[in-house]
Each structure stands twice: as structure tokens, then as C-alpha cells.
Amino acid sequence: MCPRACRANPEGGSGTVYIDTHCHLEMVEGQFPHDVVARAREAGVDTMVTVGVDLASSAESVQTASAVPVVWAVVGIHPHNAIEATDAVLAHLRQLAGHPRVVGIGETGLDYYRDHSPRDEQRAAFEAHIELATALDKTLVIHCRDAHDDVLDILDAAGAPERTVFHCFSGDIEFAKRCADHGWYLSFAGTVTFRNAPELRAAAASVPPELLLTETDAPYLSPHPHRGQTNEPARIPLVAAALAEQHGMTPEQMGQLTSANARRAFALPAEAA
């Protein structure tokens, strides 16, 4: 695990600034987004990016980002819902994506683990999201599970946007290197803290520091020692602490590093809004 780094103020509150680059604020059951954001701010989380998974949740993400200055939105159709990505839905998505509080397109990509949508539908939706991100100069946020080769093939064929993020990175060292060689950002969630994830920590250790990002994927994937509980952005310091251990940094240093990376990855303002 991360005994040294995680003991150093593991849940924030020291004045260190963190950014949660991927959460679903509207999905934290029984909580108002404003309450979740308030707890995150108390833990030192300066900025949050809330992400849609379908047209309705994407609209909610934009609404939240419009109402809460420290929140930004990413809009898109999750691979699980790719079958819903009709021309009409994609047209509405393009309208949403033009909002000034939208910084990215996604989460999109391929999920061959659950296959909730046919793979050809997933690939078509992924290609449409790549085109949209490129056309609007937005960051592409990728969900990739058990589909590494196909994701890379599509990105190579379509041309990845200038700013591309692999959310909740789950690959090995080899895949991490292939992504890093392209200059893509790799975002790590609570899974990097799990006791049964030494391979993922090894992959995290191999990533160039300037390409590292932190996320919670809240309300999912709560980090150790909260695994199995409802997650929220206030727990991002635990993810940063785990990454810090792998890179020989303090959690505070990792927070500063990944916050600067996140501002580049999503073209965010230099200071909190």
C-alpha cells in the first residue's frame, strides 16, 4: 500500500490544493451536489470535473457547472449507453458541448468487459465523440476497459485530440507507456489504493509525472480504507497519497503536480474560478 505517504495528512485539509478530474456529482445518492462540493472544499479539493454518461446526465452536469464556480462539466455518452448515440442525440450533445462551462467530451470509449452496448455501436459512438472533441477543441475523456488495442487503433485512425485523458486508468505498464508516448494523460482513481492492485500501482509508477491526473469517479471506487462505501471528491487526497508513494513525493507535492497537470489537460483557468 502507501504507508508513508498515506500517513501524511491522508484526507487533505492542510492547504494543499487537489483537483478531481472525474466525478459524477449528480449521482451521489441522497446528496445535493452543493453539499458534496462543500465537503470536497474542506478537504482541499479546489476544482471538480463532473461527467455525463448520457444526454440527461450531461445536461445535469452542465447545470451543476453553471451553478457552482469550482465545477466544470464533461458531456458525452458512456460506452454502456452507446446504442443511444443516435444522430439526434449527438446533435443535442454538440449543442451542450458548446457551453462555456464544458471542458471535455466523454466519457466515451470502449468497454468490452460488460458489453452493455454492441461493440460496433461502441466504436461508432467513440469515433463520433473524437470528431466532436476535435471540432470544438475540447478534451477527450476516454473510458477503456478490456479494449486497449481497439481504443488505440481508433485513436490512431481518427487522430486523437490535442488533449486526451484516459480516465480511471486500468492498464499495465506496457499500455501506460503506449499512452504516454502519445502525450496522453493518465488519470488514476481509488483503485490505485486497493490492496489487490500492485500491477496498477506499478503502472502508475511508470507514468511520467507531467501526465499524471487524480480522480475519484465518485460515487464509485471509493479508495482504501473506504472501499465499498459511496465515494465523493473529498477523498481525492487518498488517491494523491497513493500516487505520491509510487513517485517518491509527498502527498502535498503530488497534489500540486496533478493540479497543474489537470489545468493543462482540461485548459482550466490558472486559479480556481
PDB file of C-alpha atoms in Angstrom:
ATOM      1  CA  MET A   1       0.000   0.000   0.000  1.00  0.00           C
ATOM      2  CA  CYS A   2       1.230   3.506   0.750  1.00  0.00           C
ATOM      3  CA  PRO A   3       2.172   3.523   4.443  1.00  0.00           C
ATOM      4  CA  ARG A   4       4.478   6.555   4.475  1.00  0.00           C
ATOM      5  CA  ALA A   5       2.582   8.838   2.117  1.00  0.00           C
ATOM      6  CA  CYS A   6      -0.905   7.961   3.338  1.00  0.00           C
ATOM      7  CA  ARG A   7       0.012   8.774   6.925  1.00  0.00           C
ATOM      8  CA  ALA A   8       0.913  12.299   5.854  1.00  0.00           C
ATOM      9  CA  ASN A   9      -2.470  14.004   6.192  1.00  0.00           C
ATOM     10  CA  PRO A  10      -4.219  11.376   4.043  1.00  0.00           C
ATOM     11  CA  GLU A  11      -7.552  13.140   3.689  1.00  0.00           C
ATOM     12  CA  GLY A  12      -6.434  16.664   2.960  1.00  0.00           C
ATOM     13  CA  GLY A  13      -7.226  19.803   4.889  1.00  0.00           C
ATOM     14  CA  SER A  14      -3.640  21.124   5.057  1.00  0.00           C
ATOM     15  CA  GLY A  15      -3.966  23.878   2.482  1.00  0.00           C
ATOM     16  CA  THR A  16      -2.823  21.577  -0.308  1.00  0.00           C
ATOM     17  CA  VAL A  17      -4.853  22.006  -3.478  1.00  0.00           C
ATOM     18  CA  TYR A  18      -6.257  18.970  -5.288  1.00  0.00           C
ATOM     19  CA  ILE A  19      -8.317  18.591  -8.442  1.00  0.00           C
ATOM     20  CA  ASP A  20     -10.788  15.769  -9.012  1.00  0.00           C
ATOM     21  CA  THR A  21     -10.716  15.377 -12.783  1.00  0.00           C
ATOM     22  CA  HIS A  22     -13.571  12.877 -12.989  1.00  0.00           C
ATOM     23  CA  CYS A  23     -16.620  12.515 -10.780  1.00  0.00           C
ATOM     24  CA  HIS A  24     -20.374  12.228 -11.183  1.00  0.00           C
ATOM     25  CA  LEU A  25     -21.697  14.758  -8.684  1.00  0.00           C
ATOM     26  CA  GLU A  26     -25.291  14.264  -9.726  1.00  0.00           C
ATOM     27  CA  MET A  27     -25.082  10.524  -8.984  1.00  0.00           C
ATOM     28  CA  VAL A  28     -24.072  10.768  -5.320  1.00  0.00           C
ATOM     29  CA  GLU A  29     -27.293   9.301  -3.965  1.00  0.00           C
ATOM     30  CA  GLY A  30     -29.182  11.272  -1.356  1.00  0.00           C
ATOM     31  CA  GLN A  31     -26.810  14.231  -1.560  1.00  0.00           C
ATOM     32  CA  PHE A  32     -27.171  17.607  -3.186  1.00  0.00           C
ATOM     33  CA  PRO A  33     -24.162  18.464  -5.387  1.00  0.00           C
ATOM     34  CA  HIS A  34     -23.614  21.646  -3.363  1.00  0.00           C
ATOM     35  CA  ASP A  35     -23.178  19.594  -0.157  1.00  0.00           C
ATOM     36  CA  VAL A  36     -20.720  17.220  -1.835  1.00  0.00           C
ATOM     37  CA  VAL A  37     -18.753  20.174  -3.173  1.00  0.00           C
ATOM     38  CA  ALA A  38     -18.661  21.814   0.266  1.00  0.00           C
ATOM     39  CA  ARG A  39     -17.101  18.707   1.840  1.00  0.00           C
ATOM     40  CA  ALA A  40     -14.607  18.492  -1.006  1.00  0.00           C
ATOM     41  CA  ARG A  41     -13.570  22.095  -0.487  1.00  0.00           C
ATOM     42  CA  GLU A  42     -12.989  21.397   3.203  1.00  0.00           C
ATOM     43  CA  ALA A  43     -10.666  18.548   2.169  1.00  0.00           C
ATOM     44  CA  GLY A  44      -8.643  20.843  -0.069  1.00  0.00           C
ATOM     45  CA  VAL A  45     -10.242  19.987  -3.403  1.00  0.00           C
ATOM     46  CA  ASP A  46     -10.011  23.179  -5.421  1.00  0.00           C
ATOM     47  CA  THR A  47     -11.762  22.092  -8.607  1.00  0.00           C
ATOM     48  CA  MET A  48     -14.021  19.245  -9.743  1.00  0.00           C
ATOM     49  CA  VAL A  49     -14.946  17.987 -13.192  1.00  0.00           C
ATOM     50  CA  THR A  50     -18.376  16.351 -13.268  1.00  0.00           C
ATOM     51  CA  VAL A  51     -19.003  13.956 -16.129  1.00  0.00           C
ATOM     52  CA  GLY A  52     -22.107  12.881 -18.008  1.00  0.00           C
ATOM     53  CA  VAL A  53     -22.816   9.330 -19.154  1.00  0.00           C
ATOM     54  CA  ASP A  54     -25.865  10.028 -21.330  1.00  0.00           C
ATOM     55  CA  LEU A  55     -27.729  13.040 -22.648  1.00  0.00           C
ATOM     56  CA  ALA A  56     -29.743  13.634 -19.464  1.00  0.00           C
ATOM     57  CA  SER A  57     -26.792  13.390 -17.075  1.00  0.00           C
ATOM     58  CA  SER A  58     -24.690  15.514 -19.414  1.00  0.00           C
ATOM     59  CA  ALA A  59     -27.310  18.258 -19.219  1.00  0.00           C
ATOM     60  CA  GLU A  60     -27.294  17.929 -15.418  1.00  0.00           C
ATOM     61  CA  SER A  61     -23.505  18.223 -15.397  1.00  0.00           C
ATOM     62  CA  VAL A  62     -23.704  21.472 -17.345  1.00  0.00           C
ATOM     63  CA  GLN A  63     -26.384  22.739 -14.975  1.00  0.00           C
ATOM     64  CA  THR A  64     -24.220  21.964 -11.937  1.00  0.00           C
ATOM     65  CA  ALA A  65     -21.123  23.529 -13.501  1.00  0.00           C
ATOM     66  CA  SER A  66     -23.122  26.644 -14.349  1.00  0.00           C
ATOM     67  CA  ALA A  67     -24.289  26.991 -10.749  1.00  0.00           C
ATOM     68  CA  VAL A  68     -21.075  26.079  -8.899  1.00  0.00           C
ATOM     69  CA  PRO A  69     -17.974  28.081  -9.894  1.00  0.00           C
ATOM     70  CA  VAL A  70     -15.452  25.383  -8.873  1.00  0.00           C
ATOM     71  CA  VAL A  71     -17.148  22.721 -11.000  1.00  0.00           C
ATOM     72  CA  TRP A  72     -16.654  22.159 -14.728  1.00  0.00           C
ATOM     73  CA  ALA A  73     -18.509  19.749 -16.992  1.00  0.00           C
ATOM     74  CA  VAL A  74     -17.705  16.975 -19.444  1.00  0.00           C
ATOM     75  CA  VAL A  75     -20.530  15.785 -21.685  1.00  0.00           C
ATOM     76  CA  GLY A  76     -20.911  12.547 -23.582  1.00  0.00           C
ATOM     77  CA  ILE A  77     -22.400   9.094 -23.976  1.00  0.00           C
ATOM     78  CA  HIS A  78     -20.795   6.285 -21.958  1.00  0.00           C
ATOM     79  CA  PRO A  79     -19.877   3.132 -23.922  1.00  0.00           C
ATOM     80  CA  HIS A  80     -22.544   1.275 -21.933  1.00  0.00           C
ATOM     81  CA  ASN A  81     -25.099   3.635 -23.483  1.00  0.00           C
ATOM     82  CA  ALA A  82     -23.561   3.789 -26.954  1.00  0.00           C
ATOM     83  CA  ILE A  83     -26.665   2.300 -28.537  1.00  0.00           C
ATOM     84  CA  GLU A  84     -28.430   5.548 -27.552  1.00  0.00           C
ATOM     85  CA  ALA A  85     -25.970   7.673 -29.556  1.00  0.00           C
ATOM     86  CA  THR A  86     -28.291   8.386 -32.468  1.00  0.00           C
ATOM     87  CA  ASP A  87     -27.763  11.280 -34.834  1.00  0.00           C
ATOM     88  CA  ALA A  88     -30.384  13.269 -32.936  1.00  0.00           C
ATOM     89  CA  VAL A  89     -28.739  12.603 -29.568  1.00  0.00           C
ATOM     90  CA  LEU A  90     -25.312  13.507 -30.920  1.00  0.00           C
ATOM     91  CA  ALA A  91     -26.730  16.749 -32.315  1.00  0.00           C
ATOM     92  CA  HIS A  92     -28.073  17.663 -28.864  1.00  0.00           C
ATOM     93  CA  LEU A  93     -24.739  16.683 -27.351  1.00  0.00           C
ATOM     94  CA  ARG A  94     -22.948  19.050 -29.707  1.00  0.00           C
ATOM     95  CA  GLN A  95     -25.211  21.874 -28.533  1.00  0.00           C
ATOM     96  CA  LEU A  96     -24.430  21.084 -24.892  1.00  0.00           C
ATOM     97  CA  ALA A  97     -20.723  20.862 -25.632  1.00  0.00           C
ATOM     98  CA  GLY A  98     -20.692  24.448 -26.828  1.00  0.00           C
ATOM     99  CA  HIS A  99     -21.484  25.730 -23.339  1.00  0.00           C
ATOM    100  CA  PRO A 100     -18.580  27.724 -21.837  1.00  0.00           C
ATOM    101  CA  ARG A 101     -18.539  25.540 -18.687  1.00  0.00           C
ATOM    102  CA  VAL A 102     -17.934  22.385 -20.737  1.00  0.00           C
ATOM    103  CA  VAL A 103     -14.255  21.446 -20.880  1.00  0.00           C
ATOM    104  CA  GLY A 104     -14.406  17.947 -22.316  1.00  0.00           C
ATOM    105  CA  ILE A 105     -16.210  15.305 -24.341  1.00  0.00           C
ATOM    106  CA  GLY A 106     -16.884  11.945 -22.711  1.00  0.00           C
ATOM    107  CA  GLU A 107     -16.792   9.735 -21.089  1.00  0.00           C
ATOM    108  CA  THR A 108     -16.524   7.807 -24.301  1.00  0.00           C
ATOM    109  CA  GLY A 109     -14.545   4.825 -25.494  1.00  0.00           C
ATOM    110  CA  LEU A 110     -14.928   1.065 -25.414  1.00  0.00           C
ATOM    111  CA  ASP A 111     -15.973  -1.352 -22.673  1.00  0.00           C
ATOM    112  CA  TYR A 112     -15.548  -4.970 -23.727  1.00  0.00           C
ATOM    113  CA  TYR A 113     -15.791  -6.206 -20.128  1.00  0.00           C
ATOM    114  CA  ARG A 114     -19.533  -5.662 -19.724  1.00  0.00           C
ATOM    115  CA  ASP A 115     -20.561  -5.153 -23.363  1.00  0.00           C
ATOM    116  CA  HIS A 116     -23.790  -3.369 -22.433  1.00  0.00           C
ATOM    117  CA  SER A 117     -23.913  -1.977 -25.975  1.00  0.00           C
ATOM    118  CA  PRO A 118     -22.900  -3.874 -29.131  1.00  0.00           C
ATOM    119  CA  ARG A 119     -19.245  -3.346 -29.947  1.00  0.00           C
ATOM    120  CA  ASP A 120     -19.911  -1.859 -33.356  1.00  0.00           C
ATOM    121  CA  GLU A 121     -22.201   0.714 -31.709  1.00  0.00           C
ATOM    122  CA  GLN A 122     -19.491   1.482 -29.154  1.00  0.00           C
ATOM    123  CA  ARG A 123     -16.902   2.015 -31.862  1.00  0.00           C
ATOM    124  CA  ALA A 124     -19.195   4.269 -33.892  1.00  0.00           C
ATOM    125  CA  ALA A 125     -20.058   6.384 -30.847  1.00  0.00           C
ATOM    126  CA  PHE A 126     -16.391   6.630 -29.890  1.00  0.00           C
ATOM    127  CA  GLU A 127     -15.480   7.888 -33.354  1.00  0.00           C
ATOM    128  CA  ALA A 128     -18.286  10.471 -33.198  1.00  0.00           C
ATOM    129  CA  HIS A 129     -17.025  11.741 -29.831  1.00  0.00           C
ATOM    130  CA  ILE A 130     -13.472  12.030 -31.170  1.00  0.00           C
ATOM    131  CA  GLU A 131     -14.751  14.113 -34.070  1.00  0.00           C
ATOM    132  CA  LEU A 132     -16.722  16.352 -31.716  1.00  0.00           C
ATOM    133  CA  ALA A 133     -13.825  16.884 -29.309  1.00  0.00           C
ATOM    134  CA  THR A 134     -11.525  17.756 -32.187  1.00  0.00           C
ATOM    135  CA  ALA A 135     -14.012  20.109 -33.846  1.00  0.00           C
ATOM    136  CA  LEU A 136     -14.720  22.012 -30.619  1.00  0.00           C
ATOM    137  CA  ASP A 137     -11.172  21.849 -29.208  1.00  0.00           C
ATOM    138  CA  LYS A 138     -12.367  20.062 -26.077  1.00  0.00           C
ATOM    139  CA  THR A 139     -10.514  17.438 -24.061  1.00  0.00           C
ATOM    140  CA  LEU A 140     -11.389  13.841 -24.958  1.00  0.00           C
ATOM    141  CA  VAL A 141     -12.153  11.725 -21.866  1.00  0.00           C
ATOM    142  CA  ILE A 142     -11.791   8.006 -22.526  1.00  0.00           C
ATOM    143  CA  HIS A 143     -13.314   5.012 -20.756  1.00  0.00           C
ATOM    144  CA  CYS A 144     -11.313   1.934 -21.742  1.00  0.00           C
ATOM    145  CA  ARG A 145     -11.902  -1.499 -20.265  1.00  0.00           C
ATOM    146  CA  ASP A 146     -10.555  -4.711 -21.805  1.00  0.00           C
ATOM    147  CA  ALA A 147     -10.341  -2.928 -25.163  1.00  0.00           C
ATOM    148  CA  HIS A 148      -6.870  -1.408 -25.189  1.00  0.00           C
ATOM    149  CA  ASP A 149      -5.817  -2.379 -28.703  1.00  0.00           C
ATOM    150  CA  ASP A 150      -9.084  -1.302 -30.322  1.00  0.00           C
ATOM    151  CA  VAL A 151      -9.058   2.034 -28.500  1.00  0.00           C
ATOM    152  CA  LEU A 152      -5.533   2.747 -29.704  1.00  0.00           C
ATOM    153  CA  ASP A 153      -6.380   1.667 -33.245  1.00  0.00           C
ATOM    154  CA  ILE A 154      -9.372   4.023 -33.381  1.00  0.00           C
ATOM    155  CA  LEU A 155      -7.389   6.908 -31.908  1.00  0.00           C
ATOM    156  CA  ASP A 156      -4.606   6.352 -34.423  1.00  0.00           C
ATOM    157  CA  ALA A 157      -7.048   6.173 -37.334  1.00  0.00           C
ATOM    158  CA  ALA A 158      -9.226   9.115 -36.299  1.00  0.00           C
ATOM    159  CA  GLY A 159      -6.477  11.271 -34.856  1.00  0.00           C
ATOM    160  CA  ALA A 160      -6.605  11.879 -31.115  1.00  0.00           C
ATOM    161  CA  PRO A 161      -7.425  15.421 -29.980  1.00  0.00           C
ATOM    162  CA  GLU A 162      -4.555  17.511 -28.665  1.00  0.00           C
ATOM    163  CA  ARG A 163      -5.735  16.909 -25.093  1.00  0.00           C
ATOM    164  CA  THR A 164      -6.704  13.295 -24.392  1.00  0.00           C
ATOM    165  CA  VAL A 165      -7.304  11.729 -20.966  1.00  0.00           C
ATOM    166  CA  PHE A 166      -7.616   8.052 -20.078  1.00  0.00           C
ATOM    167  CA  HIS A 167      -9.962   8.123 -17.109  1.00  0.00           C
ATOM    168  CA  CYS A 168      -9.699   5.542 -14.305  1.00  0.00           C
ATOM    169  CA  PHE A 169      -6.636   4.023 -15.934  1.00  0.00           C
ATOM    170  CA  SER A 170      -6.692   0.237 -15.607  1.00  0.00           C
ATOM    171  CA  GLY A 171      -3.911  -0.900 -17.925  1.00  0.00           C
ATOM    172  CA  ASP A 172      -0.487  -2.363 -17.299  1.00  0.00           C
ATOM    173  CA  ILE A 173       2.967  -0.820 -17.646  1.00  0.00           C
ATOM    174  CA  GLU A 174       3.111  -1.571 -21.369  1.00  0.00           C
ATOM    175  CA  PHE A 175      -0.221   0.113 -22.095  1.00  0.00           C
ATOM    176  CA  ALA A 176       0.723   3.065 -19.893  1.00  0.00           C
ATOM    177  CA  LYS A 177       3.891   3.514 -21.935  1.00  0.00           C
ATOM    178  CA  ARG A 178       1.993   3.374 -25.222  1.00  0.00           C
ATOM    179  CA  CYS A 179      -0.353   6.104 -23.997  1.00  0.00           C
ATOM    180  CA  ALA A 180       2.436   8.224 -22.532  1.00  0.00           C
ATOM    181  CA  ASP A 181       4.397   8.009 -25.772  1.00  0.00           C
ATOM    182  CA  HIS A 182       1.498   9.877 -27.396  1.00  0.00           C
ATOM    183  CA  GLY A 183       1.482  12.506 -24.646  1.00  0.00           C
ATOM    184  CA  TRP A 184      -1.917  11.422 -23.340  1.00  0.00           C
ATOM    185  CA  TYR A 185      -2.849  11.975 -19.706  1.00  0.00           C
ATOM    186  CA  LEU A 186      -3.494   9.003 -17.421  1.00  0.00           C
ATOM    187  CA  SER A 187      -5.939   9.554 -14.584  1.00  0.00           C
ATOM    188  CA  PHE A 188      -5.923   7.263 -11.553  1.00  0.00           C
ATOM    189  CA  ALA A 189      -8.879   6.620  -9.251  1.00  0.00           C
ATOM    190  CA  GLY A 190      -9.362   4.850  -5.921  1.00  0.00           C
ATOM    191  CA  THR A 191      -8.416   1.528  -7.496  1.00  0.00           C
ATOM    192  CA  VAL A 192      -4.754   2.531  -7.217  1.00  0.00           C
ATOM    193  CA  THR A 193      -5.111   2.297  -3.414  1.00  0.00           C
ATOM    194  CA  PHE A 194      -6.615  -1.193  -3.373  1.00  0.00           C
ATOM    195  CA  ARG A 195      -4.523  -3.873  -1.672  1.00  0.00           C
ATOM    196  CA  ASN A 196      -5.019  -6.267  -4.594  1.00  0.00           C
ATOM    197  CA  ALA A 197      -3.774  -3.809  -7.242  1.00  0.00           C
ATOM    198  CA  PRO A 198       0.051  -3.973  -7.217  1.00  0.00           C
ATOM    199  CA  GLU A 199       0.154  -4.130 -11.023  1.00  0.00           C
ATOM    200  CA  LEU A 200      -1.838  -0.915 -11.279  1.00  0.00           C
ATOM    201  CA  ARG A 201       0.494   0.824  -8.832  1.00  0.00           C
ATOM    202  CA  ALA A 202       3.441  -0.366 -10.906  1.00  0.00           C
ATOM    203  CA  ALA A 203       1.811   1.145 -13.983  1.00  0.00           C
ATOM    204  CA  ALA A 204       1.229   4.398 -12.088  1.00  0.00           C
ATOM    205  CA  ALA A 205       4.882   4.476 -11.071  1.00  0.00           C
ATOM    206  CA  SER A 206       5.901   4.214 -14.730  1.00  0.00           C
ATOM    207  CA  VAL A 207       3.895   7.237 -15.896  1.00  0.00           C
ATOM    208  CA  PRO A 208       5.849  10.457 -16.498  1.00  0.00           C
ATOM    209  CA  PRO A 209       4.857  12.822 -13.665  1.00  0.00           C
ATOM    210  CA  GLU A 210       3.683  15.504 -16.088  1.00  0.00           C
ATOM    211  CA  LEU A 211       0.992  13.136 -17.421  1.00  0.00           C
ATOM    212  CA  LEU A 212      -0.492  12.053 -14.070  1.00  0.00           C
ATOM    213  CA  LEU A 213      -4.009  13.027 -13.013  1.00  0.00           C
ATOM    214  CA  THR A 214      -6.151  12.202  -9.977  1.00  0.00           C
ATOM    215  CA  GLU A 215      -9.850  11.410  -9.895  1.00  0.00           C
ATOM    216  CA  THR A 216     -12.444   9.761  -7.689  1.00  0.00           C
ATOM    217  CA  ASP A 217     -15.019   8.556 -10.241  1.00  0.00           C
ATOM    218  CA  ALA A 218     -17.427   9.288  -7.375  1.00  0.00           C
ATOM    219  CA  PRO A 219     -19.782   7.842  -6.306  1.00  0.00           C
ATOM    220  CA  TYR A 220     -17.854   4.733  -7.391  1.00  0.00           C
ATOM    221  CA  LEU A 221     -14.479   3.208  -6.471  1.00  0.00           C
ATOM    222  CA  SER A 222     -14.017   4.679  -3.014  1.00  0.00           C
ATOM    223  CA  PRO A 223     -10.332   4.416  -2.040  1.00  0.00           C
ATOM    224  CA  HIS A 224      -8.930   2.329   0.792  1.00  0.00           C
ATOM    225  CA  PRO A 225      -9.824   2.379   3.691  1.00  0.00           C
ATOM    226  CA  HIS A 226     -13.312   3.378   2.487  1.00  0.00           C
ATOM    227  CA  ARG A 227     -13.599   0.722  -0.222  1.00  0.00           C
ATOM    228  CA  GLY A 228     -17.203  -0.341  -0.775  1.00  0.00           C
ATOM    229  CA  GLN A 229     -18.641   2.919   0.533  1.00  0.00           C
ATOM    230  CA  THR A 230     -20.177   5.706  -1.510  1.00  0.00           C
ATOM    231  CA  ASN A 231     -17.308   7.760  -2.856  1.00  0.00           C
ATOM    232  CA  GLU A 232     -17.057  11.536  -3.147  1.00  0.00           C
ATOM    233  CA  PRO A 233     -14.459  14.104  -4.247  1.00  0.00           C
ATOM    234  CA  ALA A 234     -13.390  14.791  -0.647  1.00  0.00           C
ATOM    235  CA  ARG A 235     -11.439  11.518  -0.826  1.00  0.00           C
ATOM    236  CA  ILE A 236      -9.154  12.595  -3.664  1.00  0.00           C
ATOM    237  CA  PRO A 237      -6.242  13.182  -1.213  1.00  0.00           C
ATOM    238  CA  LEU A 238      -6.107   9.413  -0.636  1.00  0.00           C
ATOM    239  CA  VAL A 239      -5.589   8.831  -4.349  1.00  0.00           C
ATOM    240  CA  ALA A 240      -2.901  11.509  -4.456  1.00  0.00           C
ATOM    241  CA  ALA A 241      -1.164   9.910  -1.474  1.00  0.00           C
ATOM    242  CA  ALA A 242      -1.027   6.530  -3.218  1.00  0.00           C
ATOM    243  CA  LEU A 243       0.453   8.092  -6.349  1.00  0.00           C
ATOM    244  CA  ALA A 244       2.896  10.089  -4.233  1.00  0.00           C
ATOM    245  CA  GLU A 245       4.232   6.892  -2.698  1.00  0.00           C
ATOM    246  CA  GLN A 246       4.904   5.446  -6.147  1.00  0.00           C
ATOM    247  CA  HIS A 247       6.772   8.569  -7.271  1.00  0.00           C
ATOM    248  CA  GLY A 248       8.730   9.309  -4.110  1.00  0.00           C
ATOM    249  CA  MET A 249       6.834  12.507  -3.383  1.00  0.00           C
ATOM    250  CA  THR A 250       4.802  13.835  -0.501  1.00  0.00           C
ATOM    251  CA  PRO A 251       1.024  13.935  -0.967  1.00  0.00           C
ATOM    252  CA  GLU A 252       1.272  17.716  -0.985  1.00  0.00           C
ATOM    253  CA  GLN A 253       3.764  17.638  -3.847  1.00  0.00           C
ATOM    254  CA  MET A 254       1.576  15.210  -5.765  1.00  0.00           C
ATOM    255  CA  GLY A 255      -1.436  17.451  -5.208  1.00  0.00           C
ATOM    256  CA  GLN A 256       0.425  20.425  -6.631  1.00  0.00           C
ATOM    257  CA  LEU A 257       1.748  18.401  -9.564  1.00  0.00           C
ATOM    258  CA  THR A 258      -1.541  16.800 -10.566  1.00  0.00           C
ATOM    259  CA  SER A 259      -3.438  20.059 -10.138  1.00  0.00           C
ATOM    260  CA  ALA A 260      -1.085  21.784 -12.571  1.00  0.00           C
ATOM    261  CA  ASN A 261      -1.415  18.822 -14.931  1.00  0.00           C
ATOM    262  CA  ALA A 262      -5.210  18.951 -14.724  1.00  0.00           C
ATOM    263  CA  ARG A 263      -5.290  22.624 -15.633  1.00  0.00           C
ATOM    264  CA  ARG A 264      -3.287  21.841 -18.762  1.00  0.00           C
ATOM    265  CA  ALA A 265      -5.249  18.691 -19.574  1.00  0.00           C
ATOM    266  CA  PHE A 266      -8.604  20.489 -19.455  1.00  0.00           C
ATOM    267  CA  ALA A 267      -7.443  24.012 -20.360  1.00  0.00           C
ATOM    268  CA  LEU A 268      -8.725  25.262 -16.998  1.00  0.00           C
ATOM    269  CA  PRO A 269      -8.016  28.746 -15.642  1.00  0.00           C
ATOM    270  CA  ALA A 270      -4.781  29.127 -13.707  1.00  0.00           C
ATOM    271  CA  GLU A 271      -6.707  29.754 -10.499  1.00  0.00           C
ATOM    272  CA  ALA A 272      -9.969  28.428  -9.135  1.00  0.00           C
ATOM    273  CA  ALA A 273     -12.996  30.120 -10.601  1.00  0.00           C
TER     274      ALA A 273
END
